[in-house]
mmCIF file of C-alpha atoms and ligand atoms in Angstrom:
data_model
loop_
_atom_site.group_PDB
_atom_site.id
_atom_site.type_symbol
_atom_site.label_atom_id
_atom_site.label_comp_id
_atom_site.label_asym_id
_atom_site.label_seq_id
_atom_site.Cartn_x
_atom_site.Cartn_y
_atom_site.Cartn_z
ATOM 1 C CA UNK A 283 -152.939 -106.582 116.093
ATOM 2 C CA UNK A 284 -156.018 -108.336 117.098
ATOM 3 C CA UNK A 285 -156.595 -110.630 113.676
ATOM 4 C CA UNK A 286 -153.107 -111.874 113.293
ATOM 5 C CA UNK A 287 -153.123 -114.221 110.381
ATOM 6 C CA UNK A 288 -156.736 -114.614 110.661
ATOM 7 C CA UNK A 289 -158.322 -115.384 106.919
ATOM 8 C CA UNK A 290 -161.767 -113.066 106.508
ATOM 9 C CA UNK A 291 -163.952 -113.260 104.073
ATOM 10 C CA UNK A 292 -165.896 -110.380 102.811
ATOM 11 C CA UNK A 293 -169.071 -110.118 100.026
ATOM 12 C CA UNK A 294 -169.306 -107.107 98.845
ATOM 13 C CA UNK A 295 -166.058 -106.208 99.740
ATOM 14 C CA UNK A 296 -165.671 -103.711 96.845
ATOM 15 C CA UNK A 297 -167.113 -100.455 98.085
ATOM 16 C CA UNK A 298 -168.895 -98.945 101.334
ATOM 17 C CA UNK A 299 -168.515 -100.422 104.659
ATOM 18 C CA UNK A 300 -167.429 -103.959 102.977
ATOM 19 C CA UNK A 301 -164.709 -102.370 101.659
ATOM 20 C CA UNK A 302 -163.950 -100.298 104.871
ATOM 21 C CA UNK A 303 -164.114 -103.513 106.899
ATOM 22 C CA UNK A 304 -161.865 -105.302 104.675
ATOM 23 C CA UNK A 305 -159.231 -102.717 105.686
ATOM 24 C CA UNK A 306 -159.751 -102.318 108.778
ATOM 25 C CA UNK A 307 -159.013 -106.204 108.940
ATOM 26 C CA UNK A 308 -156.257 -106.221 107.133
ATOM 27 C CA UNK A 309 -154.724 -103.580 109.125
ATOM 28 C CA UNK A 310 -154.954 -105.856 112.212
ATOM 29 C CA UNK A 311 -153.043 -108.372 110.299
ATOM 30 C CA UNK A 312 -155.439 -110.715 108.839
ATOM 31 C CA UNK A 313 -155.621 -111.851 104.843
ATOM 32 C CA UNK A 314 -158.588 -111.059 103.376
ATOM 33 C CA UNK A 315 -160.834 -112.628 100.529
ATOM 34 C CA UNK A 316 -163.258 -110.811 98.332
ATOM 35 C CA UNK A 317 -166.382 -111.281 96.770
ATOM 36 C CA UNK A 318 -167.351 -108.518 94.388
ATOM 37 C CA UNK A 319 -170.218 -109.280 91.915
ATOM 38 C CA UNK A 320 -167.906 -107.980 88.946
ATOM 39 C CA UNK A 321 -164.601 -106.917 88.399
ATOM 40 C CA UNK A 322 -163.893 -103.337 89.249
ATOM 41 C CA UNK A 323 -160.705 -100.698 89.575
ATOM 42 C CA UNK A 324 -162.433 -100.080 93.262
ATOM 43 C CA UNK A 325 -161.623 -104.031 93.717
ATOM 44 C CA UNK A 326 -158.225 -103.663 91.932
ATOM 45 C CA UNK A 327 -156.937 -100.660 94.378
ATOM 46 C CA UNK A 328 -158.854 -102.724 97.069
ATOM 47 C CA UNK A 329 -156.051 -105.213 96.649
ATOM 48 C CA UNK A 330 -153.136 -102.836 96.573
ATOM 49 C CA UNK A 331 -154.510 -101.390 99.852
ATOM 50 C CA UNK A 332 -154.185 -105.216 101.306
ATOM 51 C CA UNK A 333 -150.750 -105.972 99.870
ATOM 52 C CA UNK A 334 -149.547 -102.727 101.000
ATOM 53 C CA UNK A 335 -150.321 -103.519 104.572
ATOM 54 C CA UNK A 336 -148.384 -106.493 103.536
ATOM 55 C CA UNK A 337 -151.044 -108.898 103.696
ATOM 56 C CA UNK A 338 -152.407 -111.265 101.389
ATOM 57 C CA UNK A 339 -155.737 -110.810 99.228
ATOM 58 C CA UNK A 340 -157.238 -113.111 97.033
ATOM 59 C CA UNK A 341 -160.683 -111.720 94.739
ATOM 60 C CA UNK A 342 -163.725 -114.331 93.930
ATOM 61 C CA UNK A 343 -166.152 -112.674 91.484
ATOM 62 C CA UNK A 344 -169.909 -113.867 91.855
ATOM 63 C CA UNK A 345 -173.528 -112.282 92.357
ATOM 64 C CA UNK A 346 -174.186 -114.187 96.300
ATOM 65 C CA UNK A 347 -177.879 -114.510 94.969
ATOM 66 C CA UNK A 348 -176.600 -117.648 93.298
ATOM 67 C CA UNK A 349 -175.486 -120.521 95.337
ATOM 68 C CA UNK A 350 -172.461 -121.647 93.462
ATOM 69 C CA UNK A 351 -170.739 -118.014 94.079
ATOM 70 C CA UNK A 352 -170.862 -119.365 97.474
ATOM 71 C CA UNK A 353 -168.712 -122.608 96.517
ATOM 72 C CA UNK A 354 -166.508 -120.352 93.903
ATOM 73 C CA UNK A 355 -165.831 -118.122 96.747
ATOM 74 C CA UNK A 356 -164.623 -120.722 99.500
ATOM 75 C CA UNK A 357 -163.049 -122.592 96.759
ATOM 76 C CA UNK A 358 -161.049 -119.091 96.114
ATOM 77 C CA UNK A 359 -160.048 -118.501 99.730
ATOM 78 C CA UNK A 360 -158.738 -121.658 100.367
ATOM 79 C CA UNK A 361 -156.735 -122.078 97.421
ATOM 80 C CA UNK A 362 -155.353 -118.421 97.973
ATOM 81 C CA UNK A 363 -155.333 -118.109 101.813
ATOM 82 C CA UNK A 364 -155.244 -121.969 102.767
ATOM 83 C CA UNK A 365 -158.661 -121.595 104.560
ATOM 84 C CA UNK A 366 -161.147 -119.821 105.963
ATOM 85 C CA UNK A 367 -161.671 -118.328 109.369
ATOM 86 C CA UNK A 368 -164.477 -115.976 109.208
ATOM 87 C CA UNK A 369 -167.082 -114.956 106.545
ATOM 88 C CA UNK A 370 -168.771 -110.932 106.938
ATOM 89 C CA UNK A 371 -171.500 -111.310 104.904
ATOM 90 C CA UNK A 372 -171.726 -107.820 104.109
ATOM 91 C CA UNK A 373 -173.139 -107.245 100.323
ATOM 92 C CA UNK A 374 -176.890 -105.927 99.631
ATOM 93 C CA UNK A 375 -179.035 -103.467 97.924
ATOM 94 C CA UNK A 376 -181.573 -100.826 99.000
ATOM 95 C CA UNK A 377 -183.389 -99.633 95.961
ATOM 96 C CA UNK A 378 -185.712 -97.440 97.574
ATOM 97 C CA UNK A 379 -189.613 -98.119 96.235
ATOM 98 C CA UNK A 380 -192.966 -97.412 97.621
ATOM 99 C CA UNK A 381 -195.159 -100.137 99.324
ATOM 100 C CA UNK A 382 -198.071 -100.178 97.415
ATOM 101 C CA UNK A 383 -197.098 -99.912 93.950
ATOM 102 C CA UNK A 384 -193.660 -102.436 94.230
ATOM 103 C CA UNK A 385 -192.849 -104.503 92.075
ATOM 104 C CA UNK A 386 -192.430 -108.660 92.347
ATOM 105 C CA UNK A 387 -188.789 -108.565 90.854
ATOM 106 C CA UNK A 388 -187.452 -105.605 93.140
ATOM 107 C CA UNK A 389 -188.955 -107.732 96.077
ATOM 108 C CA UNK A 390 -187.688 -110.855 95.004
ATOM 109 C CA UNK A 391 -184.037 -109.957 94.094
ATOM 110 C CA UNK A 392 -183.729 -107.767 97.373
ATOM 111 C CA UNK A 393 -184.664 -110.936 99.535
ATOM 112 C CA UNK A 394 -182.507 -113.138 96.939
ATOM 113 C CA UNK A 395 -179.403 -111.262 97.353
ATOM 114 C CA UNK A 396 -179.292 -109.787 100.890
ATOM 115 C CA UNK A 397 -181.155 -112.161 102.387
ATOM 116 C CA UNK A 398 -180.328 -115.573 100.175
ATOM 117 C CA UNK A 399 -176.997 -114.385 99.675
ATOM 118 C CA UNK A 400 -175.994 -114.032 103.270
ATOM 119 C CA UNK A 401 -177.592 -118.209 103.799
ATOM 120 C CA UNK A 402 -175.720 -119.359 100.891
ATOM 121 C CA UNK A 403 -172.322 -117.812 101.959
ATOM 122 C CA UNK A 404 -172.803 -118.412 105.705
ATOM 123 C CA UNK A 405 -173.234 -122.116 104.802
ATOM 124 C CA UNK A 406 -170.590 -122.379 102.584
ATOM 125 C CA UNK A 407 -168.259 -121.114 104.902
ATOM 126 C CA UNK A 408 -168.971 -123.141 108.279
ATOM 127 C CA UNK A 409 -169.417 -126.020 106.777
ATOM 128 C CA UNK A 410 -165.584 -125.469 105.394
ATOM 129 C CA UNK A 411 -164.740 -124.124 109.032
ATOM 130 C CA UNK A 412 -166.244 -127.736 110.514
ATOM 131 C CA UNK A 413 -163.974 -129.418 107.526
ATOM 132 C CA UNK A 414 -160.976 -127.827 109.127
ATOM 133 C CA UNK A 415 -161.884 -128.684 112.679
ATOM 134 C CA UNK A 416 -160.510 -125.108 114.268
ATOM 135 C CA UNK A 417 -163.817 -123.046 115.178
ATOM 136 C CA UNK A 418 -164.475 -119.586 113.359
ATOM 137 C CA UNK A 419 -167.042 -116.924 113.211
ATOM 138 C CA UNK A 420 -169.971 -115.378 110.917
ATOM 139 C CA UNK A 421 -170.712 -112.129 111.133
ATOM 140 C CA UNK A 422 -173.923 -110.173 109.180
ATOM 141 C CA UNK A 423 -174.148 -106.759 108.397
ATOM 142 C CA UNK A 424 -177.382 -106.364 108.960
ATOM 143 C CA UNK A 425 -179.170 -103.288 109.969
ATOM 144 C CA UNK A 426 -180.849 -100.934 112.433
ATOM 145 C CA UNK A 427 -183.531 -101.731 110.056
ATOM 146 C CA UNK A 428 -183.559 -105.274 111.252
ATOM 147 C CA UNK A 429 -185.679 -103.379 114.834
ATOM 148 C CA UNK A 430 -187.357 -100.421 112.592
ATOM 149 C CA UNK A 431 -189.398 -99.910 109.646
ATOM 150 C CA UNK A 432 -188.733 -97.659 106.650
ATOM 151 C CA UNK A 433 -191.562 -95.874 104.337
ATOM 152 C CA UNK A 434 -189.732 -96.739 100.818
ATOM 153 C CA UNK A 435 -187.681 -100.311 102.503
ATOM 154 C CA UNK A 436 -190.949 -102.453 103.158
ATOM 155 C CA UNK A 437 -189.082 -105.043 100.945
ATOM 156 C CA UNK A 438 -185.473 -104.079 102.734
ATOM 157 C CA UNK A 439 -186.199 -104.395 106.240
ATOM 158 C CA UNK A 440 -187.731 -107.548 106.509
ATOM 159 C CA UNK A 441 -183.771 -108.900 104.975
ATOM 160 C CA UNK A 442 -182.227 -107.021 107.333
ATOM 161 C CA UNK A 443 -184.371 -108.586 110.182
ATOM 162 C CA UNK A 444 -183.722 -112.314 108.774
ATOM 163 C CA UNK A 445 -180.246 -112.058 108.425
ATOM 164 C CA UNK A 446 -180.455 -111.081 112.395
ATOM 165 C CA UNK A 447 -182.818 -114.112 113.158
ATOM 166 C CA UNK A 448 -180.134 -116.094 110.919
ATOM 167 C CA UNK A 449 -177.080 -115.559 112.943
ATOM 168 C CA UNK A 450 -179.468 -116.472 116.021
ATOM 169 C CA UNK A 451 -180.308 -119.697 114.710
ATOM 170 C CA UNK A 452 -177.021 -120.590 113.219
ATOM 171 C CA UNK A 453 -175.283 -119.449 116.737
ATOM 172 C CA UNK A 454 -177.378 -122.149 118.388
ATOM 173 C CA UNK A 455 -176.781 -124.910 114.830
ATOM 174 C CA UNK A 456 -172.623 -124.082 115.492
ATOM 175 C CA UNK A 457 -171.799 -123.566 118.778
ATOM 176 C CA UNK A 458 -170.864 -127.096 119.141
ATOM 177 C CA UNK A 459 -168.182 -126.702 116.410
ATOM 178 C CA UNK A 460 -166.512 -123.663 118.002
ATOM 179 C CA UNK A 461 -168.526 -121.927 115.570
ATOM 180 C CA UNK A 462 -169.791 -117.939 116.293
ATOM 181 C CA UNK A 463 -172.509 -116.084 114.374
ATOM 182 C CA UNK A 464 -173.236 -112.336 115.008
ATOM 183 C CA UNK A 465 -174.949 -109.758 113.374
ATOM 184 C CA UNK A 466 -173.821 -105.780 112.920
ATOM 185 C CA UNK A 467 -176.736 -103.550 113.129
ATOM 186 C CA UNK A 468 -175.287 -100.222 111.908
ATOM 187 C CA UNK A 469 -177.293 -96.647 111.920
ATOM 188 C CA UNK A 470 -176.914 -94.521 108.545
ATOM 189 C CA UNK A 471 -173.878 -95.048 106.960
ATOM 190 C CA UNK A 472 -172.392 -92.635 103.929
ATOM 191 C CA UNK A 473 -171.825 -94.951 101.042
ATOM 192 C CA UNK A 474 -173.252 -95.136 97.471
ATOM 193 C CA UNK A 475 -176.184 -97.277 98.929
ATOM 194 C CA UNK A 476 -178.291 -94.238 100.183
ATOM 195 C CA UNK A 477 -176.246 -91.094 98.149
ATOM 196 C CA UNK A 478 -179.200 -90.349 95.444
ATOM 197 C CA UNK A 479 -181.725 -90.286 99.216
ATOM 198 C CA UNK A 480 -179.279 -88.378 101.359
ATOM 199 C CA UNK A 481 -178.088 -86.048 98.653
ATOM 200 C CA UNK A 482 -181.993 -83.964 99.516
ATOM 201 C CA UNK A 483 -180.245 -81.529 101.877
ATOM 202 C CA UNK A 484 -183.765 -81.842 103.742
ATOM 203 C CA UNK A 485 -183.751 -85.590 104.270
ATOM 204 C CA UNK A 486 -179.359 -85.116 105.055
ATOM 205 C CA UNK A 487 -179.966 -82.507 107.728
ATOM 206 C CA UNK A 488 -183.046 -84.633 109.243
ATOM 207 C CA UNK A 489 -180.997 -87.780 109.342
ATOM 208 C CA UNK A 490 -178.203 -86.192 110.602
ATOM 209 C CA UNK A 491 -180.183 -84.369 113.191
ATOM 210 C CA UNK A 492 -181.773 -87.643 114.787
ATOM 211 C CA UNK A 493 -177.718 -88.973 115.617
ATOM 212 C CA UNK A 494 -176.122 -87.693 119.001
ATOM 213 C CA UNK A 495 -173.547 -88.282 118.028
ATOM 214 C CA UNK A 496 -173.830 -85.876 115.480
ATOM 215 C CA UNK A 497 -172.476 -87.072 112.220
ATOM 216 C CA UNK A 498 -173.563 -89.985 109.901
ATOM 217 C CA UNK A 499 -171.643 -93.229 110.401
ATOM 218 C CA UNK A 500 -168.144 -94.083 108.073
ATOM 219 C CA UNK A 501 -167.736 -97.403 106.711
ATOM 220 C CA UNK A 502 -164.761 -97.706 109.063
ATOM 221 C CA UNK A 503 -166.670 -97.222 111.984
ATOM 222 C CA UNK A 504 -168.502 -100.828 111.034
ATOM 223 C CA UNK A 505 -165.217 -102.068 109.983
ATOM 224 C CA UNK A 506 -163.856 -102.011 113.491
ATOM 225 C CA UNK A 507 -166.930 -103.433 115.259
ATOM 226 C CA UNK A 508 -165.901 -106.304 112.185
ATOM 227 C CA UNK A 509 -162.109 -106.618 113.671
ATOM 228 C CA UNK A 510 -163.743 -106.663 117.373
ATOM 229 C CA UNK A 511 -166.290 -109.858 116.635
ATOM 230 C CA UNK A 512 -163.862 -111.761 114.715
ATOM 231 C CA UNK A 513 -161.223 -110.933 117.725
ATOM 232 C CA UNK A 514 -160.381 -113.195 120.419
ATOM 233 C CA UNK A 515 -161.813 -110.001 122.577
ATOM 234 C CA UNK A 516 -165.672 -111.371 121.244
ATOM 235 C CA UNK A 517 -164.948 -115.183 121.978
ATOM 236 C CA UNK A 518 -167.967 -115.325 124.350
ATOM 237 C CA UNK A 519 -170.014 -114.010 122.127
ATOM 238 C CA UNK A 520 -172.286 -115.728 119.701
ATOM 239 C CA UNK A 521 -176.317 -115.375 118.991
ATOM 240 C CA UNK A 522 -175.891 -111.532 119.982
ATOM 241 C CA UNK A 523 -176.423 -108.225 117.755
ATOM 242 C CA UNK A 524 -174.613 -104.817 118.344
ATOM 243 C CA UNK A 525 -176.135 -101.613 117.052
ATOM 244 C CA UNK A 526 -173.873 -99.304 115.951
ATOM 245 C CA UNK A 527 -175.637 -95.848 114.897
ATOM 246 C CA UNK A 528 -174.365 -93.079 117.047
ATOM 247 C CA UNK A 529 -177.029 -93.322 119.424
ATOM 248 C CA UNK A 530 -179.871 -92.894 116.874
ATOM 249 C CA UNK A 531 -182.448 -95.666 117.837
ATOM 250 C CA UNK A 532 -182.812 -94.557 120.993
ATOM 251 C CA UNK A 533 -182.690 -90.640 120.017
ATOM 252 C CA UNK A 534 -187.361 -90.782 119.921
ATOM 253 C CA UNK A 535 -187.056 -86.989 121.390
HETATM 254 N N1 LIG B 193 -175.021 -97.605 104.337
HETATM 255 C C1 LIG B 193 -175.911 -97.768 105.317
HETATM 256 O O1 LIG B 193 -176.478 -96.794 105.853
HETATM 257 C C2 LIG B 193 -176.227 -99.124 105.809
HETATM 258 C C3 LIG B 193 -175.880 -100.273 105.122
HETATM 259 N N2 LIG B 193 -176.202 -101.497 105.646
HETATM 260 C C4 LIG B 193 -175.841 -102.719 104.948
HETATM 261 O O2 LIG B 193 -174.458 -102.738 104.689
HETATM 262 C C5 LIG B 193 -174.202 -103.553 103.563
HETATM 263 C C6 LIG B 193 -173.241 -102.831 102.632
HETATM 264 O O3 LIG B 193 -173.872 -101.664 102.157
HETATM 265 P P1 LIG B 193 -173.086 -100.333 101.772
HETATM 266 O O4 LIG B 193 -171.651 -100.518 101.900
HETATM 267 O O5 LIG B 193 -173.730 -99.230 102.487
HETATM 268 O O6 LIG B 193 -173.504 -100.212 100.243
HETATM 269 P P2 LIG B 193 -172.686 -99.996 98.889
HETATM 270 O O7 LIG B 193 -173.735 -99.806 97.852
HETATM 271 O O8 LIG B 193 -171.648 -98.979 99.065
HETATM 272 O O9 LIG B 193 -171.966 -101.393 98.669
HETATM 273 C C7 LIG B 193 -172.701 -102.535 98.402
HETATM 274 C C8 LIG B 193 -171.742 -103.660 98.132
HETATM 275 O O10 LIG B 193 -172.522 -104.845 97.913
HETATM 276 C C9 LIG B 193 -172.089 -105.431 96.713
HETATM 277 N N3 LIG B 193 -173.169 -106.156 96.072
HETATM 278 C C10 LIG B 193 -174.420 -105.729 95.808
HETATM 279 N N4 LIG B 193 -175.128 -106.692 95.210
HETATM 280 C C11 LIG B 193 -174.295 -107.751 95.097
HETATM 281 C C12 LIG B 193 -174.438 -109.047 94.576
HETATM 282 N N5 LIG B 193 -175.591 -109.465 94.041
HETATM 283 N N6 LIG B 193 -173.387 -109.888 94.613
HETATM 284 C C13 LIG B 193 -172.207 -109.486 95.137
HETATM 285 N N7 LIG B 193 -172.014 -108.268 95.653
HETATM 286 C C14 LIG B 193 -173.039 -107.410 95.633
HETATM 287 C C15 LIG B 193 -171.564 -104.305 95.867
HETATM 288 O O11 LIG B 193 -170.636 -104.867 94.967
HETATM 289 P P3 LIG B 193 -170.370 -104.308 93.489
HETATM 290 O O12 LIG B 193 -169.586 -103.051 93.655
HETATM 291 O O13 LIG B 193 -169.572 -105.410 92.895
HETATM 292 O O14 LIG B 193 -171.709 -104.093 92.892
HETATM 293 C C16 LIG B 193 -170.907 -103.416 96.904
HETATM 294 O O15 LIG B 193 -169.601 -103.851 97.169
HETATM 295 C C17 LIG B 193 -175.563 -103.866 102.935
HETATM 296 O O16 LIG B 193 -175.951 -105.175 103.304
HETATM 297 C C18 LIG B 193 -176.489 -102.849 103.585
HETATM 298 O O17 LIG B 193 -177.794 -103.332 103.683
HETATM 299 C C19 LIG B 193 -176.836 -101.622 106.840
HETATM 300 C C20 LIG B 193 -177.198 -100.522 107.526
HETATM 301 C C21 LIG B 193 -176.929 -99.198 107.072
HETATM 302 C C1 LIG B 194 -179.811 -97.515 102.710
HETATM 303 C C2 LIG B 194 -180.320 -96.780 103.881
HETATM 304 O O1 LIG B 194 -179.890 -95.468 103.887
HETATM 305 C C3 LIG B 194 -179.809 -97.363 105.139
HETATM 306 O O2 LIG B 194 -179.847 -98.762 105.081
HETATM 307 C C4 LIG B 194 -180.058 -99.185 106.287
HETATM 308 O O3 LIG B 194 -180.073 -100.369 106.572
HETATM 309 C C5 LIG B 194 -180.254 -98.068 107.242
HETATM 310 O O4 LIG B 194 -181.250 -98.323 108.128
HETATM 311 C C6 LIG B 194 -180.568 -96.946 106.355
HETATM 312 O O5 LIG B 194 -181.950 -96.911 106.096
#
């Protein structure tokens, strides 16, 4: 049990690898909060999972492109868990679109929620950690896309790469307060995000062919780098990024 009574917060804890983090937490004994941006029977079983490990969860709905689902949210985990350890600000869209021909809104609410969204809820929580005077950690999913481009993410990637030159920044802004911030940087993941691109057999075998570790990634293989940087076992770490992708970055030929 690494997160013993440890109270995590997760955005977009409904599905994917929020929702595999959230379990993987759980499972190592911490209480979990989540933020879904509506109510679901994924979030509903989501909490069943928790409170059959026989720990506590507590939901906060809220799109984290708005600010106030930010307050809402702490507001929820205190009054549920008593407080607020770390935040994984995992929620965010891809919708795939071509460079030339995209338009303003898909830019703007793809920089608004995975971008903005990660700021607002970031905030919210340390300045609730400083409130409670015991130190805590942030944690971004953020992206192999943070270090590479992407033909149809020219609006994605640069998001992934400021919520990576966020936890930097805010690292350096909380250190002082006991305070960590690290990003995730995972490879291809299976989750609803990229099903409609990976279901082309063409683009699945490519993808899959680029990994050597030979398989796309599970959302519970990010959920356990999640229970390792909240840990004690990451407590000298802060300002730093780990890529986890099976080796594909590095895989050029
Ligand atoms: N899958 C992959 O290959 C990779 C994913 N990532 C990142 O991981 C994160 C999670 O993605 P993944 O699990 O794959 O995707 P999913 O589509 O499976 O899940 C996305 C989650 O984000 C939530 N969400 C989306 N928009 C909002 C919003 N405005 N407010 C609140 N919640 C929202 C969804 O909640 P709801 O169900 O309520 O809509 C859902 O829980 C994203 O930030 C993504 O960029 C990074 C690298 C690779
Ligand atoms: C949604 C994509 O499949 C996925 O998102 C990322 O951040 C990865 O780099 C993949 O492109």
């Amino acid at each position: 049990m690494l997160l013993q009574g440890q109270r995590i917060l997760i955005t977009g804890g409904s599905r994917g690898i929020g929702r595999g983090a959230a379990i993987e937490c759980a499972k190592h004994g911490a209480d979990i909060a989540i933020n879904a941006s509506a109510p679901s029977d994924s979030v509903d079983s989501l909490v069943k999972e928790i409170e059959t490990l026989g720990r506590k969860a507590v939901v906060s709905i809220g799109d984290v492109a708005d600010p106030d689902s930010a307050t809402a949210f702490i507001e929820a985990a205190v009054k549920g868990l008593g407080g607020v350890d770390h935040m994984v600000a995992n929620a965010g869209i891809c919708p795939f679109h071509s460079f030339l021909d995209m338009p303003v809104e898909v830019v703007k609410r793809t920089v608004d929620v995975n971008l903005m969204g990660t700021y607002y809820m970031c905030q919210a929580a340390a300045n609730q950690m400083v409130r409670q005077g015991t130190g805590g950690s942030l944690i971004a999913i953020s992206s192999i896309s943070a270090l590479v481009g992407g033909e149809m993410q020219s609006h994605y990637t640069p998001t992934k790469a400021g919520q990576h030159s966020l936890m930097q920044s805010v690292a350096i802004a909380l250190g002082k307060y006991g305070i960590r911030a690290n990003s995730i940087l995972p490879g291809t993941i299976a989750t609803d995000i990229n099903k409609e691109d990976l279901a082309d057999p063409a683009k699945r075998e490519y993808m899959e062919g680029r990994i050597p570790l030979g398989r796309l990634g599970k959302p519970e293989d990010i959920g356990k780098v999640v229970v390792f940087l909240a840990s004690d076992l990451a407590g000298y770490m802060t300002g730093a990024h780990v890529l986890v992708d099976g080796g594909a970055f590095v895989h050029l030929q």
